[in-house]
Short mmCIF file of C-alpha atoms in Angstrom, two decimals:
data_model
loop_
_atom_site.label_atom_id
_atom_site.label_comp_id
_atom_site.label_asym_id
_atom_site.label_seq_id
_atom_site.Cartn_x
_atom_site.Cartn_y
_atom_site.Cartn_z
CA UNK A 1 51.46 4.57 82.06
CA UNK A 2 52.29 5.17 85.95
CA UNK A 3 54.11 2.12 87.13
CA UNK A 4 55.68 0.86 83.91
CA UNK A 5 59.17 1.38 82.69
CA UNK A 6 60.53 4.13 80.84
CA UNK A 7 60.68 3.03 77.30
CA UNK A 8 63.80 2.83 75.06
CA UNK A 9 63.01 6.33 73.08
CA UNK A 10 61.37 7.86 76.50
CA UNK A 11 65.32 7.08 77.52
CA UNK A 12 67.02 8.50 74.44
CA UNK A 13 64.34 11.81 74.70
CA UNK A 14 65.51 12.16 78.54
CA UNK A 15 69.32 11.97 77.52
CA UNK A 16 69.42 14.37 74.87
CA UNK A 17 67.65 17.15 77.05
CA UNK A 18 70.39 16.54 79.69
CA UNK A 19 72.75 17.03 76.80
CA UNK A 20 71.33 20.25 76.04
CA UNK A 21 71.21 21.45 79.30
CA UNK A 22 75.01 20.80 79.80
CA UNK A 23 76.16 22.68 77.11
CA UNK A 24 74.07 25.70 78.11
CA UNK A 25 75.55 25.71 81.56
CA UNK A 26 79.39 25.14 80.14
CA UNK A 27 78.44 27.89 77.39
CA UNK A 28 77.26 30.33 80.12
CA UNK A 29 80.39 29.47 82.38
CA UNK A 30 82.50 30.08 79.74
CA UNK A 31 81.04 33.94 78.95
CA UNK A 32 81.24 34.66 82.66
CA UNK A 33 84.51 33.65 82.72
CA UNK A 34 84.80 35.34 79.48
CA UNK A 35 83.23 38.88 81.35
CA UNK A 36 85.58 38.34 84.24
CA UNK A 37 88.64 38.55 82.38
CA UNK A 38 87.33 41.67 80.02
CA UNK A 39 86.38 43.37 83.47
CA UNK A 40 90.11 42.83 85.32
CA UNK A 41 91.88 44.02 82.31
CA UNK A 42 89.64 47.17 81.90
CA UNK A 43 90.43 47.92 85.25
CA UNK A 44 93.56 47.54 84.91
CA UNK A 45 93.84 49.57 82.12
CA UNK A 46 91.74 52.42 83.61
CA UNK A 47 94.01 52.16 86.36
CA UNK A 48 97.27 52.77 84.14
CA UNK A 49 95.31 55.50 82.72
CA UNK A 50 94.69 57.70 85.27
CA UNK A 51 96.75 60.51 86.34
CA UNK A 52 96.75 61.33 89.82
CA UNK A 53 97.45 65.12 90.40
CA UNK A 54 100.53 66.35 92.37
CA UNK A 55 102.43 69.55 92.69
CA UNK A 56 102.20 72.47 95.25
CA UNK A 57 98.90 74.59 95.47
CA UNK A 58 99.86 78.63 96.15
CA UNK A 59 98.45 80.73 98.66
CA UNK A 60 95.40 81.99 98.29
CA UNK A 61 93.72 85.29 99.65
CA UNK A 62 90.48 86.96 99.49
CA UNK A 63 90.63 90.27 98.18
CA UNK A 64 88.68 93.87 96.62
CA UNK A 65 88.83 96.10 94.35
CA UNK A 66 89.01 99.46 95.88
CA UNK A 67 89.99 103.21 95.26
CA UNK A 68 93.57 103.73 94.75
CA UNK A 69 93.53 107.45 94.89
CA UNK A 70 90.86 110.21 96.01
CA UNK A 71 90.06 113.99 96.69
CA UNK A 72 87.09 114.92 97.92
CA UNK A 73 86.18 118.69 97.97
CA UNK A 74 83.19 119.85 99.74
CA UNK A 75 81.79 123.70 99.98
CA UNK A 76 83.50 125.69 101.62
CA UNK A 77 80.98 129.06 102.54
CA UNK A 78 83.97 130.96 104.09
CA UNK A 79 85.61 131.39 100.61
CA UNK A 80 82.00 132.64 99.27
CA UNK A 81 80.12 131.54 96.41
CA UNK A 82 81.06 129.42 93.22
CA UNK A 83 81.71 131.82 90.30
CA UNK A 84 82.88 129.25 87.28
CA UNK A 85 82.30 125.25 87.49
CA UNK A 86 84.77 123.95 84.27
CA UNK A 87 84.14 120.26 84.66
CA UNK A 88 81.25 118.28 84.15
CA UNK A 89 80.02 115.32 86.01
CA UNK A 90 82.23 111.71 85.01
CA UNK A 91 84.75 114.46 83.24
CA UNK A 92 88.28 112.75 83.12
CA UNK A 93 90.89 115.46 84.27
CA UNK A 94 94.35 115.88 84.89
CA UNK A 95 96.24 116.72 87.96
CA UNK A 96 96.49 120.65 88.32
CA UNK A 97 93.03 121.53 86.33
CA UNK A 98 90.66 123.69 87.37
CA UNK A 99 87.55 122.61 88.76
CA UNK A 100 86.15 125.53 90.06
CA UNK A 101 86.38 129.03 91.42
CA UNK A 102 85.13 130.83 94.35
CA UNK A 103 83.81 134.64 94.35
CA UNK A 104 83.67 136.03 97.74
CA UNK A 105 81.92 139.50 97.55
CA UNK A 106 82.94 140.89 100.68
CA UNK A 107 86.51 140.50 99.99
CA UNK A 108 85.72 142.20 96.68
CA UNK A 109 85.01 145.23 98.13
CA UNK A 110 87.81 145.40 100.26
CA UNK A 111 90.34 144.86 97.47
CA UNK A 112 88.31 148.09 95.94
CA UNK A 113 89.04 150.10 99.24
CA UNK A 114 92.57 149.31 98.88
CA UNK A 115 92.40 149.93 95.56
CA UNK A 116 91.63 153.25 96.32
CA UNK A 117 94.15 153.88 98.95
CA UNK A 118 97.07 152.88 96.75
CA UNK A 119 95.37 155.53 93.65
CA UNK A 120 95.39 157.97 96.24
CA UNK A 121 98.88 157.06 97.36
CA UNK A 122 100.21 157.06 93.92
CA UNK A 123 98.33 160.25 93.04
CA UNK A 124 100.21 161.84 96.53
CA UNK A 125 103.63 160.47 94.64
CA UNK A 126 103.33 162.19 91.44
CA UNK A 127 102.27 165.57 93.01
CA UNK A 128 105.71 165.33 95.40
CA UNK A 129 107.39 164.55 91.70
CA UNK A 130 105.75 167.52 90.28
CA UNK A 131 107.06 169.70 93.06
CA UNK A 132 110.52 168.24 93.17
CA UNK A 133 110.83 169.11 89.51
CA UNK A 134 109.54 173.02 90.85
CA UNK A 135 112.01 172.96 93.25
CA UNK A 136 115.16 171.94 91.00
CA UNK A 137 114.27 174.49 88.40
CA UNK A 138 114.44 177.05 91.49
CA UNK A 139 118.03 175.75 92.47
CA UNK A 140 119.16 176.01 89.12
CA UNK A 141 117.95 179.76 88.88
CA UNK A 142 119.54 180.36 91.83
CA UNK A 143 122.58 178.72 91.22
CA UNK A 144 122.81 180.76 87.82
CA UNK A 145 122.44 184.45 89.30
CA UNK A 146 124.84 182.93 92.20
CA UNK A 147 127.71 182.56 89.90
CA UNK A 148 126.37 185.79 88.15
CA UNK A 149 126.48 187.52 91.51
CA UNK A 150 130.24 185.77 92.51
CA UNK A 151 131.53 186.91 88.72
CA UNK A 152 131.05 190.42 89.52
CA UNK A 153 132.05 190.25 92.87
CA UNK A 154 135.56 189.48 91.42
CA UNK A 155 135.83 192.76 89.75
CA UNK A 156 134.22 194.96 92.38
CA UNK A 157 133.25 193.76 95.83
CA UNK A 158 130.51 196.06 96.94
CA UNK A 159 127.80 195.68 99.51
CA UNK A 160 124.55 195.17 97.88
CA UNK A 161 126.41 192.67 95.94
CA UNK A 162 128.05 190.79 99.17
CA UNK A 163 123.89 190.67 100.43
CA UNK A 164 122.55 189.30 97.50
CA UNK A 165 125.00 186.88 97.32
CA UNK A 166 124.14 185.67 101.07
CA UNK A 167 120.49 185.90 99.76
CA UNK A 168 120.37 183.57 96.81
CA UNK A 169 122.66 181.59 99.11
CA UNK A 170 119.18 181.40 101.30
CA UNK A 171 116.75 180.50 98.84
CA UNK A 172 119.14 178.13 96.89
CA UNK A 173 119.47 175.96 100.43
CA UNK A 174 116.03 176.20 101.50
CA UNK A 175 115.23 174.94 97.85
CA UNK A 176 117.26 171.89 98.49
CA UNK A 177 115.97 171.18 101.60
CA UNK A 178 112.28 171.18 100.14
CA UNK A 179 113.66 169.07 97.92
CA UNK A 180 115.29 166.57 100.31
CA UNK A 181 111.63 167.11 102.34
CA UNK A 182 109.46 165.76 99.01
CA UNK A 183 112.06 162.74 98.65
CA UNK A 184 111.70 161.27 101.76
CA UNK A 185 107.67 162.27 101.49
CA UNK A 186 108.04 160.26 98.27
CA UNK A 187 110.10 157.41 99.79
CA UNK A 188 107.26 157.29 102.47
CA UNK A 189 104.75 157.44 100.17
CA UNK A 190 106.22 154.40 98.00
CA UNK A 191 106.70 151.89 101.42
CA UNK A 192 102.70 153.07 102.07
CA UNK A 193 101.93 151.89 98.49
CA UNK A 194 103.94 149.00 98.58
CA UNK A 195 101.97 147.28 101.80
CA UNK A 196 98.86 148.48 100.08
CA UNK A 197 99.62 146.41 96.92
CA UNK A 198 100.71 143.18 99.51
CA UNK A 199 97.72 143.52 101.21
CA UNK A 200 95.88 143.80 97.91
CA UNK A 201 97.04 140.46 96.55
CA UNK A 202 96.68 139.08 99.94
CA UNK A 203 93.07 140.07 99.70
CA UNK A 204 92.85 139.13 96.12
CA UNK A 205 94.21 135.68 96.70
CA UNK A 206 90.89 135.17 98.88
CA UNK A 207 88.43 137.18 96.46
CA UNK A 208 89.02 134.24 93.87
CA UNK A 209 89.81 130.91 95.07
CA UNK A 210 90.80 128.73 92.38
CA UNK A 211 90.21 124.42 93.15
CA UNK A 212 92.30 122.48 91.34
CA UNK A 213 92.29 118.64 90.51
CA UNK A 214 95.38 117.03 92.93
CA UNK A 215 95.31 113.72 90.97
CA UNK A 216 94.80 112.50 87.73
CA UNK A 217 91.19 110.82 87.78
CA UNK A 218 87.38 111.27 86.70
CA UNK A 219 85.21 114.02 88.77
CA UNK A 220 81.84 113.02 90.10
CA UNK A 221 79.42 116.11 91.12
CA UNK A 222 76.52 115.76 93.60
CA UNK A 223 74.69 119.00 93.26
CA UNK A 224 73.32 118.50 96.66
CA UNK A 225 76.97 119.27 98.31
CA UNK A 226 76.13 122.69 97.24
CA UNK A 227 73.44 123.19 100.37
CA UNK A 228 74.52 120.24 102.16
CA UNK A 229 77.97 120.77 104.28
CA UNK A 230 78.49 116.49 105.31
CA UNK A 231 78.48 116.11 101.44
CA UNK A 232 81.12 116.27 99.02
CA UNK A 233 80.80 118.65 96.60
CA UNK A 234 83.08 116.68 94.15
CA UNK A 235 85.21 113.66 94.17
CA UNK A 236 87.77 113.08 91.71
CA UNK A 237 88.50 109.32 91.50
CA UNK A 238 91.45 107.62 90.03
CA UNK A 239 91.33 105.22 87.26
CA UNK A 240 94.16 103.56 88.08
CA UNK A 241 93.50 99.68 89.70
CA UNK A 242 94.11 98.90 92.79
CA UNK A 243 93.08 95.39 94.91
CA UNK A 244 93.39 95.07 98.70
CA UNK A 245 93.41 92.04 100.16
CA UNK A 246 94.18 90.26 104.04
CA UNK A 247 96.73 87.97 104.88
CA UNK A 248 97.21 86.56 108.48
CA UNK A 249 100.22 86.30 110.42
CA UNK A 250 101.08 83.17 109.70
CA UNK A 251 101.62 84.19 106.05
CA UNK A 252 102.31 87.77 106.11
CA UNK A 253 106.31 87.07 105.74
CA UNK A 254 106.07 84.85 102.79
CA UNK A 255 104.41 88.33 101.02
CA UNK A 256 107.05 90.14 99.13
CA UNK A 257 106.83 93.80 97.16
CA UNK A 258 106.85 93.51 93.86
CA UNK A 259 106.37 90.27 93.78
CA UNK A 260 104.00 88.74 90.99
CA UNK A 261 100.31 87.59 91.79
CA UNK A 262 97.74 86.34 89.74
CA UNK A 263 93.89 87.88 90.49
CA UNK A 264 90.96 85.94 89.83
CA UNK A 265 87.70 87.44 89.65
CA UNK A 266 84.63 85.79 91.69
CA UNK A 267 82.31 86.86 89.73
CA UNK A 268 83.26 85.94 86.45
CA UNK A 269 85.85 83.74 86.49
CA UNK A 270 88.85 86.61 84.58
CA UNK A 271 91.88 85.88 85.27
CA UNK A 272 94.69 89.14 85.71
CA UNK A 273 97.65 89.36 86.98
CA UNK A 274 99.48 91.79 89.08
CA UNK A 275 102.54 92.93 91.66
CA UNK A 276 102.42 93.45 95.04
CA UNK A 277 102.85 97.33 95.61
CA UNK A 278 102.73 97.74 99.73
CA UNK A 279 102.47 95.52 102.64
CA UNK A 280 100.70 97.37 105.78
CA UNK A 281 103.56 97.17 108.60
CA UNK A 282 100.27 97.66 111.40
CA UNK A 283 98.09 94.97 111.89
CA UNK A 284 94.31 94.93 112.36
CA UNK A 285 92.61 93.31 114.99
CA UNK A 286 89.68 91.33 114.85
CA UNK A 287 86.19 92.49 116.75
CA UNK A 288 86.77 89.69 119.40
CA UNK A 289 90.64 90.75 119.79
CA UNK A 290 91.71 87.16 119.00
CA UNK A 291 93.14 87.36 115.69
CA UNK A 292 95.35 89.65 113.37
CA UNK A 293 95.90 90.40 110.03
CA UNK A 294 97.56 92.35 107.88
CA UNK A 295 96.45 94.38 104.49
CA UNK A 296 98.19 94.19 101.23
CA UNK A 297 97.51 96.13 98.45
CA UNK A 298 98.60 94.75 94.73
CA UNK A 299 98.58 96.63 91.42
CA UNK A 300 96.84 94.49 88.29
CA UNK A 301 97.70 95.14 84.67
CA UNK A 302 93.91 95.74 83.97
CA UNK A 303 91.06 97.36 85.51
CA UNK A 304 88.85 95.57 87.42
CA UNK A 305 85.38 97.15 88.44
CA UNK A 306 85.70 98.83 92.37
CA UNK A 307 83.79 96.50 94.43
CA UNK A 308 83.91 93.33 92.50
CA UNK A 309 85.44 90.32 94.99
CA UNK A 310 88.99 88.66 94.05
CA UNK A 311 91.15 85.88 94.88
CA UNK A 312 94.77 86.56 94.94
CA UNK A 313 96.74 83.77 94.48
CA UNK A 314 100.52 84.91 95.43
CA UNK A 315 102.52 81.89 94.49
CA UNK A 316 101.38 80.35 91.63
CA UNK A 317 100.40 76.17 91.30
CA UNK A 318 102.85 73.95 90.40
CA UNK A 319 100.35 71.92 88.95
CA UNK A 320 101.46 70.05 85.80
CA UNK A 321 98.87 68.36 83.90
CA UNK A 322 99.99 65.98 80.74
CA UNK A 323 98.37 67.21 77.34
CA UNK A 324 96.76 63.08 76.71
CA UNK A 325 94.62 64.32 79.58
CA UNK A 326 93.18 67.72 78.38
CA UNK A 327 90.94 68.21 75.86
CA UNK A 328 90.21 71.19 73.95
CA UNK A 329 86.18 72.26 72.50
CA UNK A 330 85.13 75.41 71.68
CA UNK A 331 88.23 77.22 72.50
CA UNK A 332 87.95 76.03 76.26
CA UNK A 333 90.01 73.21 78.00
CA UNK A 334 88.51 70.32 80.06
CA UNK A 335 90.04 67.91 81.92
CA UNK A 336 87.90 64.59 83.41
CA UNK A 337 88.31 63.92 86.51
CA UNK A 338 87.38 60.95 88.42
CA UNK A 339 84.62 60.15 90.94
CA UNK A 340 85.41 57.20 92.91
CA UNK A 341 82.30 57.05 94.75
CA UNK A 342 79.82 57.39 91.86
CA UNK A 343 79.34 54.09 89.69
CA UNK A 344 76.57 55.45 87.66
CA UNK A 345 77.98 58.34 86.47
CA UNK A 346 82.12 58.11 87.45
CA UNK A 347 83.51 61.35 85.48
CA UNK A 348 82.90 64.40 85.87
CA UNK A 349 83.75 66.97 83.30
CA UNK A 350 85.88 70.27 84.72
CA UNK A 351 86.77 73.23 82.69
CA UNK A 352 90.20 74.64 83.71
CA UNK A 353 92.61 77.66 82.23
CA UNK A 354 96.17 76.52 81.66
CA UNK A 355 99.16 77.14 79.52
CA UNK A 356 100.60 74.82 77.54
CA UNK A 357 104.14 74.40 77.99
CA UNK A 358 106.06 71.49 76.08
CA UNK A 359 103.89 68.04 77.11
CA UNK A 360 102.42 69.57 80.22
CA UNK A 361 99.20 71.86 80.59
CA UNK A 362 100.73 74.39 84.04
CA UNK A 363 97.47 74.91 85.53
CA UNK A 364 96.38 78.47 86.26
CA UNK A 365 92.52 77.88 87.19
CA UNK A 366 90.51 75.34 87.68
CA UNK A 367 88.31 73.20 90.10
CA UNK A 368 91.28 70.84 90.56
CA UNK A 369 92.88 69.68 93.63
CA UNK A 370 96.12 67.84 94.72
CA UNK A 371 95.30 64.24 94.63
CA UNK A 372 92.46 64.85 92.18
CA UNK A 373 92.58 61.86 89.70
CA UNK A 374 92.05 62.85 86.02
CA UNK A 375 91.04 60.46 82.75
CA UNK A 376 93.34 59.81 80.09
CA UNK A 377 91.75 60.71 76.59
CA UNK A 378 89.07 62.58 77.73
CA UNK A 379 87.41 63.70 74.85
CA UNK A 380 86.53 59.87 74.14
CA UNK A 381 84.78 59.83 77.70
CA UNK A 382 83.00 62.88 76.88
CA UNK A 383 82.47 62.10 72.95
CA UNK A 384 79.39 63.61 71.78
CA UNK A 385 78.91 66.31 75.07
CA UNK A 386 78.16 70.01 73.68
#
């Protein structure tokens, strides 16, 4: 065969498998034209569907949750010993109850002694009474045979009757002065008993010492501030909420009392809100002396648990989100939001907290940023996710 000529079917074999050939490489140009166009008009319309976030983010502070109000009461040996205890440990009182009481022995028998000094006073009093009322009966007898003596004395002036006259006159004024003697013993008698009884309430006042709750609160005993002097006996706490937080001077002016704040907490995501209640007018400096700052203190509507770490966020987002690019599952709101420089996996799927307010979502928390850009539909990107 090598060296002849191609025969007339070797020819028509040849042309037919050039044929084929053809229309395989005008059929594949065509689909990759086909692809080309499909590709520039999904891109196009996953441009027109993405929403590129805008708006104005507030300012955000770090903050705690700390003790609003506190009394601590530790022993006090000087007052003596506790008597009563009437609260119990984590008890929930009220301002003006009673805690507990001191007894103070010493004092105890001093208030006796003076006790005993005011009896005796008082006894001293009733025995000048006694006598006064001896010595008034006396001036009336007197004064009787007086005007006995002066009624004869008008029909017969004698003598004997001119010297008894004189005498009763005698005995009726030395009566009176005894008299006028036990009064002022009484009167001195009553100003002794009187500083007695001052000095007994003074003394009394110490014997029992009565602690009372200041503020409104739950008490918490440690038994060892009974022996132990640099430890509180009790503390009562109050329950009401209270976060502090630091802003710097560059922000400190745009704080305003009363003003409302929103409270996040770190470490589980709640969301409360709150007013601004005082704004420190002293600054604290840094360790290093190069920086200042100034505390703030706001009040939330709810507890939150002393210690736990907040973000205060004074001036709230101005985020708007439209509702074609939220998505709602399980009671919880998810936006998608794009990832330019991940091909394989370009979404990513964000959980947020907002409010819907006519067609717009106002974002209140969430892992989304000015310039973020978010998926329209995004429960179809995410169709079939738990």
């Amino acid at each position: 065969m090598k060296g002849k000529k191609l025969t007339s079917k070797n020819k028509k074999i040849i042309i037919s498998i050039s044929f084929i050939i053809a229309v395989g490489v005008i059929s594949a140009l065509g689909y990759k034209i086909k692809v080309n166009q499909n590709n520039t008009k999904s891109t196009v319309e996953n441009v027109a569907d993405k929403f590129e976030v805008t708006g104005e983010n507030g300012l955000k502070f770090k903050g705690i949750s700390v003790i609003s109000k506190e009394q601590r009461v530790g022993m006090d040996k000087t007052l003596g010993d506790i008597e009563s205890v009437n609260v119990s440990n984590k008890q929930e009182v009220s301002e003006g109850d009673v805690l507990f009481t001191y007894s103070n022995p010493a004092i105890s028998e001093e208030v006796a002694g003076v006790e005993r000094q005011i009896a005796s006073a008082n006894e001293k009093i009733n025995r000048s009474n006694g006598k006064r009322t001896e010595f008034n009966n006396e001036i009336e007898e007197y004064k009787n045979q007086l005007n006995a003596v002066k009624s004869k004395k008008q029909g017969e002036a004698t003598p004997e009757l001119e010297a008894k006259e004189m005498e009763l006159t005698q005995k009726l004024q030395a009566a009176q002065a005894k008299i006028e003697a036990e009064d002022a013993a009484i009167e001195t008698l009553k100003d002794s008993s009187a500083d007695l009884e001052k000095q007994k309430e003074a003394l009394s006042s110490k014997q029992k010492k009565v602690i009372k709750a200041e503020i409104n609160g739950v008490v918490y005993i440690n038994e060892k501030g009974l022996t132990d002097p640099t430890v509180e006996y009790m503390r009562v706490v109050s329950k009401e909420p209270l976060i502090k937080a630091e802003v710097s001077e560059f922000d400190v002016e745009g704080l305003k009392v009363d003003s409302e704040v929103q409270i996040k907490v770190v470490s589980n995501g709640d969301i409360v809100k709150g007013k601004i209640s005082t704004i420190d007018e002293l600054p604290t400096v840094s360790v290093d002396g190069k920086t200042t700052a100034y505390n703030f203190y706001v009040k939330p509507e709810k507890a939150i648990r002393v210690g736990f770490s907040v973000e205060v966020k004074v001036k709230e987002d101005s985020i708007q989100i439209p509702k074609d690019y939220v998505y709602e599952q399980d009671s919880k709101l998810y936006v998608a939001k794009s990832k330019d420089d991940d091909k394989e996996d370009p979404f990513e799927k964000i959980e947020i907290k907002a409010e819907l307010k006519g067609d717009n979502y106002s974002l209140i928390d969430g892992d989304i940023t000015l310039g973020d850009k978010l998926m329209k539909n995004p429960s179809d990107i995410f169709k079939g996710d738990n």
